[in-house]
Phi, psi and omega in degrees: 000147174245154179332315154275003154232037171274120182310300192306329180241100172291141194291154186271084163285357189285133178247129183281109142302169178270151183259119180277102189288330176282345191244354170311129174276138181237113182258143180225138191243155191265145192276337181286347195267317185304298188290333165324290195300330187268325180272023169247027196273315177276338136346296196273329162316293181305316162331275180316302178307315193287333166270001167271294204295322162306325186286306187281334182278326173317308187296313219273274183334294196306306205286348182285300186308317171301324193276330179280342195270336175292321174314295173318291182330306189286316200284338188282316174315320172304318191312301185324297199293319181300317173295332172301300176313326169293314179295333166300300166329289192301327188301308199265344166301148180263177204044003189053061162240121198279166190301307191300322190277294204295337177261037207241130163255129175281109155243139189243121173245173182301338199214317198240156156248147174243124188245136153239133197241136170267150186222120165280113151274129180240147172229000000 
């Protein structure tokens, strides 16, 4: 029985080729940079964490600013509405006097002046 026919030993099909030494690429490492890379994993990880923390703080600050700005705008709009309604009410009153000004009484003495007004509280 030949070796080639034995099912336990498959035929050797791999051919050996000559190495082309002229076009091979040779890598050279800078030892200082290599050691910095290999030993700097912890340093880079902490830098990534610090950067992420700063980004989160920046986003949180921007969100707070947006919320405050929105609240300011809402207050401003509400104040404008109140002022418009006040102007509308004052225009409707006769003589341009408000109810408060129409109901107040002034008492004057030699040294003092007292103003008494009736105020209605409605809720």
